[in-house]
Structure formats: structure tokens, C-alpha cells
């Protein structure tokens, strides 16, 4: 195992990194929730913001593993995927910080599902828009041509209400 005496600052460093990771998870959740209520043209910017946040989190994870000296138990502690009781006393705060991150992470799949539905809805609406625009023009053209063919001039206001 790891001799904590030779590694006194590890726990403090890891707790700092986990606090930063928790902040990024909170920002990610916030950007995700905003995607459910923002204007359509704000979606792309928030998707990009989330991608940047994920890069930061990946980089923090690499630093955390390094600070854990890649020891399996301590790496698991930093992700709260071990039993808290398996850990030496001084590593329990690491586990507790990681649990806060897991709490946020646990809410994300449900939000992502709602985002997925919103993006599909936006896509379908855009497709409808394209189709109905064409249909509107075709309908107007059809009315116009049939009026010409019938020799009757279109009544004023007819296209306005079409």
C-alpha cells in the first residue's frame, strides 16, 4: 500500500482537485438545465460550453489519478466507488468529496434524456417549417395558377389571408 507518511500532501491536493471537479460538474449541470429552457439559437453555444467543461473534468481526473499515485484503492476513493469503511481515516474526506460529485452525476442522465428529446423536437420543428414553407408557396402558386386558368382575377386580400 501507499505509505501516507511519505505522501503527506496527497489527501489535501486530491481534496482541492475534487472541489474543482465538483464546481465543473455543477457548471455542467447548470448548462444542461439551461438547454431545456433557452431559446433554440442558444443551444449550440451551451453544447460547446459543455464540451469545454468535459475536457476540464477529464484533465482533472488525470491529475487526481496521478495524485493518488495510481493506487487502485485511492483512485476508487476519489470516485467514491469503494466502501468508505475500507479506507484509512485520513482518506475518508476524499471519499466524502467524491460522493458530492456522484450526487450531481446521478442527476445528469435524466437531464440528458430531456435534452435529447428537446433536440429531436427542435429538429422535427425545423423539418416541418421547411415542409410547410414549401407547402405554403405551392398552395399559393396553385391558387394563382388556377385563378389564371379560370380567367378570374384573384380577389384582393386573398393571398393576404392565405
PDB file of N, CA and C in Angstrom, residues 42-129:
ATOM      1  N   UNK A  42     -29.693  29.386 -28.734  1.00  0.00           N
ATOM      2  CA  UNK A  42     -28.697  29.333 -27.667  1.00  0.00           C
ATOM      3  C   UNK A  42     -28.177  27.929 -27.415  1.00  0.00           C
ATOM      4  N   UNK A  43     -28.784  26.944 -28.072  1.00  0.00           N
ATOM      5  CA  UNK A  43     -28.444  25.548 -27.785  1.00  0.00           C
ATOM      6  C   UNK A  43     -27.013  25.209 -28.163  1.00  0.00           C
ATOM      7  N   UNK A  44     -26.589  25.689 -29.320  1.00  0.00           N
ATOM      8  CA  UNK A  44     -25.271  25.307 -29.823  1.00  0.00           C
ATOM      9  C   UNK A  44     -24.168  25.798 -28.890  1.00  0.00           C
ATOM     10  N   UNK A  45     -24.316  27.053 -28.431  1.00  0.00           N
ATOM     11  CA  UNK A  45     -23.310  27.642 -27.536  1.00  0.00           C
ATOM     12  C   UNK A  45     -23.214  26.819 -26.248  1.00  0.00           C
ATOM     13  N   UNK A  46     -24.357  26.352 -25.739  1.00  0.00           N
ATOM     14  CA  UNK A  46     -24.341  25.579 -24.487  1.00  0.00           C
ATOM     15  C   UNK A  46     -23.766  24.181 -24.698  1.00  0.00           C
ATOM     16  N   UNK A  47     -24.013  23.595 -25.859  1.00  0.00           N
ATOM     17  CA  UNK A  47     -23.386  22.313 -26.189  1.00  0.00           C
ATOM     18  C   UNK A  47     -21.873  22.473 -26.202  1.00  0.00           C
ATOM     19  N   UNK A  48     -21.400  23.576 -26.807  1.00  0.00           N
ATOM     20  CA  UNK A  48     -19.958  23.828 -26.864  1.00  0.00           C
ATOM     21  C   UNK A  48     -19.400  24.063 -25.468  1.00  0.00           C
ATOM     22  N   UNK A  49     -20.152  24.812 -24.640  1.00  0.00           N
ATOM     23  CA  UNK A  49     -19.691  25.077 -23.274  1.00  0.00           C
ATOM     24  C   UNK A  49     -19.558  23.753 -22.518  1.00  0.00           C
ATOM     25  N   UNK A  50     -20.529  22.857 -22.699  1.00  0.00           N
ATOM     26  CA  UNK A  50     -20.463  21.562 -22.012  1.00  0.00           C
ATOM     27  C   UNK A  50     -19.251  20.752 -22.473  1.00  0.00           C
ATOM     28  N   UNK A  51     -18.928  20.824 -23.764  1.00  0.00           N
ATOM     29  CA  UNK A  51     -17.763  20.083 -24.288  1.00  0.00           C
ATOM     30  C   UNK A  51     -16.474  20.592 -23.637  1.00  0.00           C
ATOM     31  N   UNK A  52     -16.371  21.914 -23.465  1.00  0.00           N
ATOM     32  CA  UNK A  52     -15.189  22.507 -22.817  1.00  0.00           C
ATOM     33  C   UNK A  52     -15.092  22.014 -21.369  1.00  0.00           C
ATOM     34  N   UNK A  53     -16.236  21.992 -20.675  1.00  0.00           N
ATOM     35  CA  UNK A  53     -16.255  21.553 -19.269  1.00  0.00           C
ATOM     36  C   UNK A  53     -15.807  20.093 -19.171  1.00  0.00           C
ATOM     37  N   UNK A  54     -16.261  19.250 -20.097  1.00  0.00           N
ATOM     38  CA  UNK A  54     -15.886  17.833 -20.078  1.00  0.00           C
ATOM     39  C   UNK A  54     -14.377  17.682 -20.245  1.00  0.00           C
ATOM     40  N   UNK A  55     -13.767  18.491 -21.112  1.00  0.00           N
ATOM     41  CA  UNK A  55     -12.302  18.467 -21.266  1.00  0.00           C
ATOM     42  C   UNK A  55     -11.614  18.792 -19.944  1.00  0.00           C
ATOM     43  N   UNK A  56     -12.115  19.812 -19.236  1.00  0.00           N
ATOM     44  CA  UNK A  56     -11.536  20.201 -17.953  1.00  0.00           C
ATOM     45  C   UNK A  56     -11.642  19.051 -16.955  1.00  0.00           C
ATOM     46  N   UNK A  57     -12.816  18.410 -16.922  1.00  0.00           N
ATOM     47  CA  UNK A  57     -13.038  17.306 -15.973  1.00  0.00           C
ATOM     48  C   UNK A  57     -12.094  16.142 -16.295  1.00  0.00           C
ATOM     49  N   UNK A  58     -11.937  15.823 -17.575  1.00  0.00           N
ATOM     50  CA  UNK A  58     -11.011  14.746 -17.969  1.00  0.00           C
ATOM     51  C   UNK A  58      -9.596  15.057 -17.495  1.00  0.00           C
ATOM     52  N   UNK A  59      -9.201  16.303 -17.659  1.00  0.00           N
ATOM     53  CA  UNK A  59      -7.851  16.704 -17.254  1.00  0.00           C
ATOM     54  C   UNK A  59      -7.708  16.612 -15.727  1.00  0.00           C
ATOM     55  N   UNK A  60      -8.745  17.012 -14.988  1.00  0.00           N
ATOM     56  CA  UNK A  60      -8.707  16.889 -13.521  1.00  0.00           C
ATOM     57  C   UNK A  60      -8.629  15.422 -13.107  1.00  0.00           C
ATOM     58  N   UNK A  61      -9.384  14.551 -13.792  1.00  0.00           N
ATOM     59  CA  UNK A  61      -9.354  13.122 -13.457  1.00  0.00           C
ATOM     60  C   UNK A  61      -7.939  12.561 -13.597  1.00  0.00           C
ATOM     61  N   UNK A  62      -7.240  12.983 -14.648  1.00  0.00           N
ATOM     62  CA  UNK A  62      -5.865  12.516 -14.851  1.00  0.00           C
ATOM     63  C   UNK A  62      -4.976  13.003 -13.700  1.00  0.00           C
ATOM     64  N   UNK A  63      -5.175  14.261 -13.292  1.00  0.00           N
ATOM     65  CA  UNK A  63      -4.372  14.810 -12.177  1.00  0.00           C
ATOM     66  C   UNK A  63      -4.695  14.106 -10.865  1.00  0.00           C
ATOM     67  N   UNK A  64      -5.971  13.755 -10.689  1.00  0.00           N
ATOM     68  CA  UNK A  64      -6.390  13.068  -9.457  1.00  0.00           C
ATOM     69  C   UNK A  64      -5.749  11.682  -9.387  1.00  0.00           C
ATOM     70  N   UNK A  65      -5.796  10.944 -10.504  1.00  0.00           N
ATOM     71  CA  UNK A  65      -5.180   9.607 -10.513  1.00  0.00           C
ATOM     72  C   UNK A  65      -3.689   9.704 -10.217  1.00  0.00           C
ATOM     73  N   UNK A  66      -3.055  10.720 -10.781  1.00  0.00           N
ATOM     74  CA  UNK A  66      -1.628  10.920 -10.544  1.00  0.00           C
ATOM     75  C   UNK A  66      -1.377  11.218  -9.068  1.00  0.00           C
ATOM     76  N   UNK A  67      -2.222  12.075  -8.486  1.00  0.00           N
ATOM     77  CA  UNK A  67      -2.066  12.418  -7.069  1.00  0.00           C
ATOM     78  C   UNK A  67      -2.331  11.207  -6.169  1.00  0.00           C
ATOM     79  N   UNK A  68      -3.140  10.254  -6.668  1.00  0.00           N
ATOM     80  CA  UNK A  68      -3.393   9.003  -5.939  1.00  0.00           C
ATOM     81  C   UNK A  68      -2.295   7.984  -6.207  1.00  0.00           C
ATOM     82  N   UNK A  69      -1.273   8.402  -6.946  1.00  0.00           N
ATOM     83  CA  UNK A  69      -0.161   7.523  -7.284  1.00  0.00           C
ATOM     84  C   UNK A  69      -0.659   6.278  -8.026  1.00  0.00           C
ATOM     85  N   UNK A  70      -1.792   6.433  -8.707  1.00  0.00           N
ATOM     86  CA  UNK A  70      -2.425   5.332  -9.440  1.00  0.00           C
ATOM     87  C   UNK A  70      -2.649   4.076  -8.589  1.00  0.00           C
ATOM     88  N   UNK A  71      -2.768   4.258  -7.263  1.00  0.00           N
ATOM     89  CA  UNK A  71      -3.081   3.134  -6.371  1.00  0.00           C
ATOM     90  C   UNK A  71      -4.581   2.841  -6.492  1.00  0.00           C
ATOM     91  N   UNK A  72      -4.940   1.596  -6.839  1.00  0.00           N
ATOM     92  CA  UNK A  72      -6.361   1.304  -7.104  1.00  0.00           C
ATOM     93  C   UNK A  72      -7.308   1.749  -5.989  1.00  0.00           C
ATOM     94  N   UNK A  73      -6.985   1.467  -4.733  1.00  0.00           N
ATOM     95  CA  UNK A  73      -7.913   1.815  -3.650  1.00  0.00           C
ATOM     96  C   UNK A  73      -8.123   3.326  -3.579  1.00  0.00           C
ATOM     97  N   UNK A  74      -7.030   4.093  -3.713  1.00  0.00           N
ATOM     98  CA  UNK A  74      -7.147   5.542  -3.574  1.00  0.00           C
ATOM     99  C   UNK A  74      -7.824   6.159  -4.804  1.00  0.00           C
ATOM    100  N   UNK A  75      -7.561   5.596  -5.956  1.00  0.00           N
ATOM    101  CA  UNK A  75      -8.264   6.053  -7.168  1.00  0.00           C
ATOM    102  C   UNK A  75      -9.772   5.794  -7.021  1.00  0.00           C
ATOM    103  N   UNK A  76     -10.103   4.664  -6.427  1.00  0.00           N
ATOM    104  CA  UNK A  76     -11.537   4.363  -6.229  1.00  0.00           C
ATOM    105  C   UNK A  76     -12.144   5.284  -5.172  1.00  0.00           C
ATOM    106  N   UNK A  77     -11.350   5.596  -4.144  1.00  0.00           N
ATOM    107  CA  UNK A  77     -11.820   6.530  -3.106  1.00  0.00           C
ATOM    108  C   UNK A  77     -12.158   7.879  -3.736  1.00  0.00           C
ATOM    109  N   UNK A  78     -11.319   8.317  -4.680  1.00  0.00           N
ATOM    110  CA  UNK A  78     -11.501   9.629  -5.315  1.00  0.00           C
ATOM    111  C   UNK A  78     -12.697   9.640  -6.258  1.00  0.00           C
ATOM    112  N   UNK A  79     -13.280   8.452  -6.512  1.00  0.00           N
ATOM    113  CA  UNK A  79     -14.507   8.369  -7.312  1.00  0.00           C
ATOM    114  C   UNK A  79     -15.666   7.830  -6.475  1.00  0.00           C
ATOM    115  N   UNK A  80     -15.410   7.613  -5.195  1.00  0.00           N
ATOM    116  CA  UNK A  80     -16.416   7.075  -4.264  1.00  0.00           C
ATOM    117  C   UNK A  80     -17.015   5.783  -4.802  1.00  0.00           C
ATOM    118  N   UNK A  81     -16.161   4.909  -5.322  1.00  0.00           N
ATOM    119  CA  UNK A  81     -16.644   3.611  -5.823  1.00  0.00           C
ATOM    120  C   UNK A  81     -16.050   2.462  -4.995  1.00  0.00           C
ATOM    121  N   UNK A  82     -15.726   2.776  -3.740  1.00  0.00           N
ATOM    122  CA  UNK A  82     -15.271   1.725  -2.822  1.00  0.00           C
ATOM    123  C   UNK A  82     -16.148   1.854  -1.575  1.00  0.00           C
ATOM    124  N   UNK A  83     -15.937   0.980  -0.614  1.00  0.00           N
ATOM    125  CA  UNK A  83     -16.634   1.162   0.658  1.00  0.00           C
ATOM    126  C   UNK A  83     -15.893   2.194   1.480  1.00  0.00           C
ATOM    127  N   UNK A  84     -16.625   3.108   2.119  1.00  0.00           N
ATOM    128  CA  UNK A  84     -15.965   4.143   2.932  1.00  0.00           C
ATOM    129  C   UNK A  84     -15.155   3.498   4.050  1.00  0.00           C
ATOM    130  N   UNK A  85     -15.663   2.391   4.568  1.00  0.00           N
ATOM    131  CA  UNK A  85     -15.006   1.700   5.679  1.00  0.00           C
ATOM    132  C   UNK A  85     -13.683   1.039   5.304  1.00  0.00           C
ATOM    133  N   UNK A  86     -13.469   0.795   4.000  1.00  0.00           N
ATOM    134  CA  UNK A  86     -12.196   0.183   3.559  1.00  0.00           C
ATOM    135  C   UNK A  86     -11.040   1.165   3.679  1.00  0.00           C
ATOM    136  N   UNK A  87     -11.367   2.449   3.844  1.00  0.00           N
ATOM    137  CA  UNK A  87     -10.335   3.480   3.704  1.00  0.00           C
ATOM    138  C   UNK A  87      -9.694   3.828   5.032  1.00  0.00           C
ATOM    139  N   UNK A  88      -8.395   4.154   4.991  1.00  0.00           N
ATOM    140  CA  UNK A  88      -7.759   4.741   6.182  1.00  0.00           C
ATOM    141  C   UNK A  88      -8.496   6.033   6.547  1.00  0.00           C
ATOM    142  N   UNK A  89      -8.495   6.356   7.803  1.00  0.00           N
ATOM    143  CA  UNK A  89      -9.247   7.511   8.322  1.00  0.00           C
ATOM    144  C   UNK A  89      -8.997   8.777   7.489  1.00  0.00           C
ATOM    145  N   UNK A  90      -7.696   9.063   7.175  1.00  0.00           N
ATOM    146  CA  UNK A  90      -7.379  10.344   6.509  1.00  0.00           C
ATOM    147  C   UNK A  90      -7.884  10.388   5.059  1.00  0.00           C
ATOM    148  N   UNK A  91      -8.296   9.229   4.509  1.00  0.00           N
ATOM    149  CA  UNK A  91      -8.818   9.209   3.132  1.00  0.00           C
ATOM    150  C   UNK A  91     -10.334   9.346   3.084  1.00  0.00           C
ATOM    151  N   UNK A  92     -10.986   9.301   4.257  1.00  0.00           N
ATOM    152  CA  UNK A  92     -12.458   9.389   4.252  1.00  0.00           C
ATOM    153  C   UNK A  92     -12.979  10.728   3.708  1.00  0.00           C
ATOM    154  N   UNK A  93     -12.299  11.857   4.016  1.00  0.00           N
ATOM    155  CA  UNK A  93     -12.758  13.125   3.415  1.00  0.00           C
ATOM    156  C   UNK A  93     -12.688  13.114   1.881  1.00  0.00           C
ATOM    157  N   UNK A  94     -11.722  12.383   1.324  1.00  0.00           N
ATOM    158  CA  UNK A  94     -11.628  12.244  -0.136  1.00  0.00           C
ATOM    159  C   UNK A  94     -12.897  11.570  -0.654  1.00  0.00           C
ATOM    160  N   UNK A  95     -13.272  10.479   0.005  1.00  0.00           N
ATOM    161  CA  UNK A  95     -14.485   9.749  -0.354  1.00  0.00           C
ATOM    162  C   UNK A  95     -15.716  10.668  -0.264  1.00  0.00           C
ATOM    163  N   UNK A  96     -15.787  11.469   0.811  1.00  0.00           N
ATOM    164  CA  UNK A  96     -16.956  12.339   1.017  1.00  0.00           C
ATOM    165  C   UNK A  96     -17.071  13.400  -0.085  1.00  0.00           C
ATOM    166  N   UNK A  97     -15.938  13.970  -0.491  1.00  0.00           N
ATOM    167  CA  UNK A  97     -15.948  14.937  -1.606  1.00  0.00           C
ATOM    168  C   UNK A  97     -16.413  14.257  -2.892  1.00  0.00           C
ATOM    169  N   UNK A  98     -15.898  13.067  -3.119  1.00  0.00           N
ATOM    170  CA  UNK A  98     -16.267  12.338  -4.337  1.00  0.00           C
ATOM    171  C   UNK A  98     -17.760  12.018  -4.348  1.00  0.00           C
ATOM    172  N   UNK A  99     -18.346  11.765  -3.172  1.00  0.00           N
ATOM    173  CA  UNK A  99     -19.780  11.490  -3.094  1.00  0.00           C
ATOM    174  C   UNK A  99     -20.602  12.694  -3.527  1.00  0.00           C
ATOM    175  N   UNK A 100     -20.122  13.899  -3.230  1.00  0.00           N
ATOM    176  CA  UNK A 100     -20.844  15.109  -3.650  1.00  0.00           C
ATOM    177  C   UNK A 100     -20.890  15.178  -5.183  1.00  0.00           C
ATOM    178  N   UNK A 101     -19.789  14.781  -5.802  1.00  0.00           N
ATOM    179  CA  UNK A 101     -19.736  14.773  -7.266  1.00  0.00           C
ATOM    180  C   UNK A 101     -20.681  13.704  -7.809  1.00  0.00           C
ATOM    181  N   UNK A 102     -20.673  12.541  -7.166  1.00  0.00           N
ATOM    182  CA  UNK A 102     -21.566  11.461  -7.619  1.00  0.00           C
ATOM    183  C   UNK A 102     -23.035  11.866  -7.523  1.00  0.00           C
ATOM    184  N   UNK A 103     -23.368  12.687  -6.530  1.00  0.00           N
ATOM    185  CA  UNK A 103     -24.757  13.150  -6.383  1.00  0.00           C
ATOM    186  C   UNK A 103     -25.169  13.975  -7.606  1.00  0.00           C
ATOM    187  N   UNK A 104     -24.283  14.876  -8.045  1.00  0.00           N
ATOM    188  CA  UNK A 104     -24.581  15.680  -9.249  1.00  0.00           C
ATOM    189  C   UNK A 104     -24.621  14.764 -10.464  1.00  0.00           C
ATOM    190  N   UNK A 105     -23.606  13.898 -10.585  1.00  0.00           N
ATOM    191  CA  UNK A 105     -23.516  12.998 -11.744  1.00  0.00           C
ATOM    192  C   UNK A 105     -24.768  12.136 -11.858  1.00  0.00           C
ATOM    193  N   UNK A 106     -25.344  11.780 -10.718  1.00  0.00           N
ATOM    194  CA  UNK A 106     -26.539  10.937 -10.724  1.00  0.00           C
ATOM    195  C   UNK A 106     -27.764  11.624 -11.306  1.00  0.00           C
ATOM    196  N   UNK A 107     -27.767  12.953 -11.298  1.00  0.00           N
ATOM    197  CA  UNK A 107     -28.909  13.701 -11.852  1.00  0.00           C
ATOM    198  C   UNK A 107     -28.772  13.932 -13.354  1.00  0.00           C
ATOM    199  N   UNK A 108     -27.560  13.753 -13.886  1.00  0.00           N
ATOM    200  CA  UNK A 108     -27.310  14.146 -15.275  1.00  0.00           C
ATOM    201  C   UNK A 108     -28.000  13.262 -16.324  1.00  0.00           C
ATOM    202  N   UNK A 109     -28.054  11.933 -16.147  1.00  0.00           N
ATOM    203  CA  UNK A 109     -28.673  11.123 -17.212  1.00  0.00           C
ATOM    204  C   UNK A 109     -30.114  11.541 -17.499  1.00  0.00           C
ATOM    205  N   UNK A 110     -30.873  11.883 -16.445  1.00  0.00           N
ATOM    206  CA  UNK A 110     -32.261  12.286 -16.629  1.00  0.00           C
ATOM    207  C   UNK A 110     -32.348  13.606 -17.398  1.00  0.00           C
ATOM    208  N   UNK A 111     -31.451  14.548 -17.055  1.00  0.00           N
ATOM    209  CA  UNK A 111     -31.428  15.841 -17.756  1.00  0.00           C
ATOM    210  C   UNK A 111     -31.023  15.619 -19.216  1.00  0.00           C
ATOM    211  N   UNK A 112     -30.022  14.752 -19.426  1.00  0.00           N
ATOM    212  CA  UNK A 112     -29.557  14.483 -20.796  1.00  0.00           C
ATOM    213  C   UNK A 112     -30.657  13.879 -21.648  1.00  0.00           C
ATOM    214  N   UNK A 113     -31.486  13.048 -21.029  1.00  0.00           N
ATOM    215  CA  UNK A 113     -32.610  12.449 -21.750  1.00  0.00           C
ATOM    216  C   UNK A 113     -33.577  13.543 -22.205  1.00  0.00           C
ATOM    217  N   UNK A 114     -33.845  14.502 -21.313  1.00  0.00           N
ATOM    218  CA  UNK A 114     -34.735  15.611 -21.657  1.00  0.00           C
ATOM    219  C   UNK A 114     -34.123  16.485 -22.746  1.00  0.00           C
ATOM    220  N   UNK A 115     -32.798  16.669 -22.687  1.00  0.00           N
ATOM    221  CA  UNK A 115     -32.111  17.460 -23.725  1.00  0.00           C
ATOM    222  C   UNK A 115     -32.257  16.757 -25.072  1.00  0.00           C
ATOM    223  N   UNK A 116     -32.028  15.431 -25.060  1.00  0.00           N
ATOM    224  CA  UNK A 116     -32.163  14.638 -26.276  1.00  0.00           C
ATOM    225  C   UNK A 116     -33.546  14.850 -26.887  1.00  0.00           C
ATOM    226  N   UNK A 117     -34.582  14.786 -26.040  1.00  0.00           N
ATOM    227  CA  UNK A 117     -35.956  14.965 -26.523  1.00  0.00           C
ATOM    228  C   UNK A 117     -36.145  16.364 -27.087  1.00  0.00           C
ATOM    229  N   UNK A 118     -35.573  17.363 -26.413  1.00  0.00           N
ATOM    230  CA  UNK A 118     -35.701  18.738 -26.888  1.00  0.00           C
ATOM    231  C   UNK A 118     -35.020  18.901 -28.255  1.00  0.00           C
ATOM    232  N   UNK A 119     -33.817  18.318 -28.397  1.00  0.00           N
ATOM    233  CA  UNK A 119     -33.088  18.457 -29.661  1.00  0.00           C
ATOM    234  C   UNK A 119     -33.850  17.773 -30.798  1.00  0.00           C
ATOM    235  N   UNK A 120     -34.455  16.624 -30.489  1.00  0.00           N
ATOM    236  CA  UNK A 120     -35.245  15.930 -31.526  1.00  0.00           C
ATOM    237  C   UNK A 120     -36.463  16.756 -31.907  1.00  0.00           C
ATOM    238  N   UNK A 121     -37.082  17.377 -30.890  1.00  0.00           N
ATOM    239  CA  UNK A 121     -38.256  18.230 -31.128  1.00  0.00           C
ATOM    240  C   UNK A 121     -37.866  19.424 -32.009  1.00  0.00           C
ATOM    241  N   UNK A 122     -36.728  20.047 -31.686  1.00  0.00           N
ATOM    242  CA  UNK A 122     -36.246  21.189 -32.473  1.00  0.00           C
ATOM    243  C   UNK A 122     -36.019  20.764 -33.921  1.00  0.00           C
ATOM    244  N   UNK A 123     -35.412  19.594 -34.080  1.00  0.00           N
ATOM    245  CA  UNK A 123     -35.139  19.099 -35.433  1.00  0.00           C
ATOM    246  C   UNK A 123     -36.450  18.887 -36.190  1.00  0.00           C
ATOM    247  N   UNK A 124     -37.410  18.222 -35.527  1.00  0.00           N
ATOM    248  CA  UNK A 124     -38.696  17.957 -36.182  1.00  0.00           C
ATOM    249  C   UNK A 124     -39.412  19.252 -36.545  1.00  0.00           C
ATOM    250  N   UNK A 125     -39.339  20.249 -35.648  1.00  0.00           N
ATOM    251  CA  UNK A 125     -39.985  21.525 -35.937  1.00  0.00           C
ATOM    252  C   UNK A 125     -39.332  22.198 -37.132  1.00  0.00           C
ATOM    253  N   UNK A 126     -38.013  22.118 -37.204  1.00  0.00           N
ATOM    254  CA  UNK A 126     -37.291  22.719 -38.333  1.00  0.00           C
ATOM    255  C   UNK A 126     -37.689  22.035 -39.634  1.00  0.00           C
ATOM    256  N   UNK A 127     -37.800  20.704 -39.587  1.00  0.00           N
ATOM    257  CA  UNK A 127     -38.209  19.960 -40.783  1.00  0.00           C
ATOM    258  C   UNK A 127     -39.621  20.361 -41.205  1.00  0.00           C
ATOM    259  N   UNK A 128     -40.531  20.467 -40.232  1.00  0.00           N
ATOM    260  CA  UNK A 128     -41.904  20.878 -40.510  1.00  0.00           C
ATOM    261  C   UNK A 128     -41.923  22.258 -41.143  1.00  0.00           C
ATOM    262  N   UNK A 129     -41.107  23.148 -40.572  1.00  0.00           N
ATOM    263  CA  UNK A 129     -41.013  24.531 -41.053  1.00  0.00           C
ATOM    264  C   UNK A 129     -40.660  24.525 -42.538  1.00  0.00           C
TER     265      UNK A 129
END
